[in-house]
Coordinates of C-alpha atoms and ligand atoms in Angstrom, one line a residue:
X1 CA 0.0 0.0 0.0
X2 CA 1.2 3.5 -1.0
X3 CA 0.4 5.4 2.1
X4 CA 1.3 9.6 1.7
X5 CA 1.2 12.5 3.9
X6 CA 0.2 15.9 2.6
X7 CA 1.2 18.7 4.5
X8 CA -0.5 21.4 2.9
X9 CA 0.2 25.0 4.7
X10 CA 1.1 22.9 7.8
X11 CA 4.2 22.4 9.3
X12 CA 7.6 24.2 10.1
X13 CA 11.2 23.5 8.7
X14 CA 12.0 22.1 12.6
X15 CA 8.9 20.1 13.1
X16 CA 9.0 18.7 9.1
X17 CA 12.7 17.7 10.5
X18 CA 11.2 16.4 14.0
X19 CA 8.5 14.7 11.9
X20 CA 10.9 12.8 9.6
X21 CA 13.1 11.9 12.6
X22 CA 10.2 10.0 14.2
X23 CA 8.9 8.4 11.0
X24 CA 12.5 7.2 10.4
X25 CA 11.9 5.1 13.4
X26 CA 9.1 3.1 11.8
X27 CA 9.5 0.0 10.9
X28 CA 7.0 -1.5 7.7
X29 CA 6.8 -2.5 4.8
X30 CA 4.3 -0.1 3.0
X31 CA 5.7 2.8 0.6
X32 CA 5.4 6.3 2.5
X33 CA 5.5 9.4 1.0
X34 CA 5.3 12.8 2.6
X35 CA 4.6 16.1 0.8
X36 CA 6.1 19.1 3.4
X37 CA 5.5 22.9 1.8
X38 CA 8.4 24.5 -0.3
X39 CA 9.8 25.4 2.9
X40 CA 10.8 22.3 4.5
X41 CA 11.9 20.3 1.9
X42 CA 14.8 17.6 3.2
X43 CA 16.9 15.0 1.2
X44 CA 14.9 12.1 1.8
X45 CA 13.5 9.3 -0.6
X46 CA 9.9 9.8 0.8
X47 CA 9.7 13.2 0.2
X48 CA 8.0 14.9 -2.4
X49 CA 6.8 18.6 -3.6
X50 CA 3.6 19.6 -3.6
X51 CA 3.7 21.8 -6.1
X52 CA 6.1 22.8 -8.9
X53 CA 6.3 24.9 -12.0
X54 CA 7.0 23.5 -15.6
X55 CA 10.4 25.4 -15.5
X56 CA 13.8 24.6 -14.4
X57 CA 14.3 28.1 -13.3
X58 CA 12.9 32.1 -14.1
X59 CA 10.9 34.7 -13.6
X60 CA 7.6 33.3 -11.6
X61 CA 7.7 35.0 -8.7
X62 CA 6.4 32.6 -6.1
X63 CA 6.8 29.5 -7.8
X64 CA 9.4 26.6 -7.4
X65 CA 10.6 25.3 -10.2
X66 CA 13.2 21.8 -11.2
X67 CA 16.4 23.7 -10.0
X68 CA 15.0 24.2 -6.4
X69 CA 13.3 20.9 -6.1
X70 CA 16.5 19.0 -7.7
X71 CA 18.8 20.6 -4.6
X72 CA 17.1 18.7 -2.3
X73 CA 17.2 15.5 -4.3
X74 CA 13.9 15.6 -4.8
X75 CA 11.8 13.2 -7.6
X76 CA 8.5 13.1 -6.5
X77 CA 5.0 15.6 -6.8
X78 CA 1.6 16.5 -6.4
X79 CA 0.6 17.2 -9.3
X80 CA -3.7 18.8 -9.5
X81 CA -4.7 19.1 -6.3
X82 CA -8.1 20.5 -5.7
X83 CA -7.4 23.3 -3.3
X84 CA -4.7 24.5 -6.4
X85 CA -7.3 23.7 -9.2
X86 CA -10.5 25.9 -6.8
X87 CA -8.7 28.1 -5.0
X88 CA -5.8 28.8 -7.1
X89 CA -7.7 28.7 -10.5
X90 CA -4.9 26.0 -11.9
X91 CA -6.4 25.1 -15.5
X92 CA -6.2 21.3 -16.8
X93 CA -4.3 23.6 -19.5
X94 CA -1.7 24.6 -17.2
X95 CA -1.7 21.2 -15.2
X96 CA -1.0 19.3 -17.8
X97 CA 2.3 21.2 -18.8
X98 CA 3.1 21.0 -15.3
X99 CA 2.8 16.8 -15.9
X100 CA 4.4 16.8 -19.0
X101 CA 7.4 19.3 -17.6
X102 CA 7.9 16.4 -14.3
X103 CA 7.2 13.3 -16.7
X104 CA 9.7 14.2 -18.6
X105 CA 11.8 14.6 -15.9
X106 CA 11.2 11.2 -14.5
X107 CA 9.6 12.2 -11.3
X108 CA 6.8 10.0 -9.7
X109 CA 3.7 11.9 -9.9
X110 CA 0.7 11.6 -7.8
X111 CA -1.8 12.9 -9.6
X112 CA -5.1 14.1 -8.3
X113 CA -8.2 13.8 -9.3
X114 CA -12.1 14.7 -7.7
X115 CA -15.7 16.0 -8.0
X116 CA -17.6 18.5 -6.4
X117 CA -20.8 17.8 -4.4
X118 CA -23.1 18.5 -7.4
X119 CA -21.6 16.1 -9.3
X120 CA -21.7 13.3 -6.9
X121 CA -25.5 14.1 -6.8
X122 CA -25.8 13.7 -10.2
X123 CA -24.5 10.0 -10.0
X124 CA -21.5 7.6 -10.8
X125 CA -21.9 8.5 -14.7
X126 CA -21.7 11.9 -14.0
X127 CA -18.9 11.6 -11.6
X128 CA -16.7 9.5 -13.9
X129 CA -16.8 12.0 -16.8
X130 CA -15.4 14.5 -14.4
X131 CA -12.7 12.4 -13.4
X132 CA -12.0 11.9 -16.9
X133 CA -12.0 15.5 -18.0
X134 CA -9.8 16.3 -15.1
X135 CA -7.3 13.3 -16.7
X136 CA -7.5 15.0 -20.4
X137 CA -3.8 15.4 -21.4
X138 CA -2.1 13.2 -19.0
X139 CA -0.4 10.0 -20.0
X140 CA -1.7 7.8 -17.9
X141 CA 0.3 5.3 -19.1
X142 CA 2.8 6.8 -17.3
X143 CA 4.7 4.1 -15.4
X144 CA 6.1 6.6 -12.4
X145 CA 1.9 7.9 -12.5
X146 CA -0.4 7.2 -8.8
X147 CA -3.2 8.7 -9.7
X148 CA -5.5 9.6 -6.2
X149 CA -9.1 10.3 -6.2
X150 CA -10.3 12.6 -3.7
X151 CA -13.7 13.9 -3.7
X152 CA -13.5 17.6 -3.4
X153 CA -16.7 17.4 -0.8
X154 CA -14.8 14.8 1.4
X155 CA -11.5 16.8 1.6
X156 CA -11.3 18.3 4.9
X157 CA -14.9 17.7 5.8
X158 CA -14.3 14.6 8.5
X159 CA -16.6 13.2 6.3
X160 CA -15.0 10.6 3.8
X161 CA -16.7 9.1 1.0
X162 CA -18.7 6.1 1.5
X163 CA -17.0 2.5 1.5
X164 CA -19.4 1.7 -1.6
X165 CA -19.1 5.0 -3.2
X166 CA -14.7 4.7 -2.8
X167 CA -15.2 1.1 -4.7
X168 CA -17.7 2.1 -7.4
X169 CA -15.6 4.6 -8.2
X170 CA -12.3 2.4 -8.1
X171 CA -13.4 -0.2 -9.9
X172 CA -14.9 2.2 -12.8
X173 CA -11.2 4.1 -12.6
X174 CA -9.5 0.8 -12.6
X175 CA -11.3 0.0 -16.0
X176 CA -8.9 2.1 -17.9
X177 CA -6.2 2.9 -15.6
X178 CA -3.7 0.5 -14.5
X179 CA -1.5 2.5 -12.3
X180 CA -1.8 2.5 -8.1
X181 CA -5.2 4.0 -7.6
X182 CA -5.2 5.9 -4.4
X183 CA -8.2 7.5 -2.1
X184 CA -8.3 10.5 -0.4
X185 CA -10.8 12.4 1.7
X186 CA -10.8 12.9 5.8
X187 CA -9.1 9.5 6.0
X188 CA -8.7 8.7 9.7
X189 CA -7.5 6.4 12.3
X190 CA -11.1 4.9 12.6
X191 CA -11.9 4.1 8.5
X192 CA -8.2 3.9 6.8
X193 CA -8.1 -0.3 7.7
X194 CA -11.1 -0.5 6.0
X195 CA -10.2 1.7 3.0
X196 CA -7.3 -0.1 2.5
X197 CA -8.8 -3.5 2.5
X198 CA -11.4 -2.0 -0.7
X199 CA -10.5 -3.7 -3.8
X200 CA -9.0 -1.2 -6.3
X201 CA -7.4 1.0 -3.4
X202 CA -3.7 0.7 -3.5
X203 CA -3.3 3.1 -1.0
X204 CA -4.6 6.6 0.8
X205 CA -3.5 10.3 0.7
X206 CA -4.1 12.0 3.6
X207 CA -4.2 15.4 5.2
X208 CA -5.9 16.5 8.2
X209 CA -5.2 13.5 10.1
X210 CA -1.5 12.9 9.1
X211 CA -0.3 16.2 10.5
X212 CA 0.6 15.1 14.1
X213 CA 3.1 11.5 13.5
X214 CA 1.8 10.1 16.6
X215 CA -1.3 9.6 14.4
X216 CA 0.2 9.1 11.3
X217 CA 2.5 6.1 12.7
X218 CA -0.5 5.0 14.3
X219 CA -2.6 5.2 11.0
X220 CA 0.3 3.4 8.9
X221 CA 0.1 0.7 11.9
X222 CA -3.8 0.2 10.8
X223 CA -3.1 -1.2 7.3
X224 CA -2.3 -4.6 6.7
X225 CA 0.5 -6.0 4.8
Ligands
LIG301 C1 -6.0 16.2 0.9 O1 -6.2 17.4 0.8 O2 -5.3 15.6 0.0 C2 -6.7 15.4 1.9 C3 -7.0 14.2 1.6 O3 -7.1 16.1 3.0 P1 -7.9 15.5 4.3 O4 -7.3 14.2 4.6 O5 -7.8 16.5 5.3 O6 -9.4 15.3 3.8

């Protein structure tokens, strides 16, 4: 299982440090990642960026681009979040330059993917032609490609999706994409066992409830394998 941290706006350079320190400590056999801001980036084969822009270098004030990320030894993203494609106005235009730009670099990309609530009213058909307008321009034959579904309505809420919604909407996702399928969306200490054990989850992102280790270790301890 493929189980991944994002920070978000959370976390200091110390207490990324402090954080990594303790998750060092942790002894399993699942593939953790952890996605710190721009400011706490360390060397370390779990980390990743959450965000980076389809240059090496330039003039884009506030952005991070290869040459930052590359000091730190870093080769993995987040790649089309929600909060960046609502809040930030990211277009599938300029998210998929941003995927070709980190493909091409050879970076494992995590690559999101979710509805809003109106869609999820409207029903699984609905939902799944979202998905797939969201994946327009992205290789998803990429071999270094996780792509994570995470329900824009379930992100942050403390309300994930439903155990029967996550697999309907796996198993449709798993009918034309082979890489690791991941969910997100308020997973928790109480529901991540029983995510996990859904077929067509290979694994969780999570935010809220990743952000202290104590829980995080505690969560990683919850899946099995
Ligand atoms: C996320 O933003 O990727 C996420 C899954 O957040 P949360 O776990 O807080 O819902």
């Amino acid at each position: 299982m493929i189980i991944a941290s994002n920070f978000k706006m959370n976390h200091t350079r110390k207490s990324t440090q402090q954080f990594l320190n303790q998750l060092k400590e942790v002894k399993t056999n699942h593939t953790i990642r952890v996605f710190p801001p721009a400011t706490a980036l360390f060397e370390n084969e779990i980390v990743g960026v959450q965000n980076g822009y389809p240059a090496i270098n330039g003039s884009f004030t506030g952005e991070i681009g290869l040459e930052q990320i590359k000091e730190f030894n870093i080769d993995k993203i987040l790649i089309g979040h929600s909060e960046r494609r609502n809040l930030l106005k990211e277009s599938q235009e300029l998210i998929t330059k941003k995927f070709e730009f980190y493909k091409n670099e050879n970076f494992e990309i995590t690559y999101c993917i979710g509805e809003p609530l109106e869609i999820r009213q409207k029903g699984i058909d609905e939902v799944i032609k979202f998905l797939k307008a969201q994946l327009v321009g992205i290789d998803i034959n990429y071999d270094k490609l996780i792509v994570a579904y995470e329900p824009v309505w379930a992100i942050g809420t403390g309300i994930s999706a439903t155990i029967q919604e996550i697999e309907e909407t796996h198993n449709k996702l798993r009918e034309f994409i082979k890489s690791s399928l991941l969910y997100g969306g308020s997973v928790k200490l109480e529901n991540i066992a029983e995510i996990c054990d859904i077929e067509n989850v290979d694994g969780v992102l999570i935010g809220t409830a990743s952000w202290q280790v104590e829980n995080f270790i505690k969560m990683i301890n919850q899946v099995k394998g």
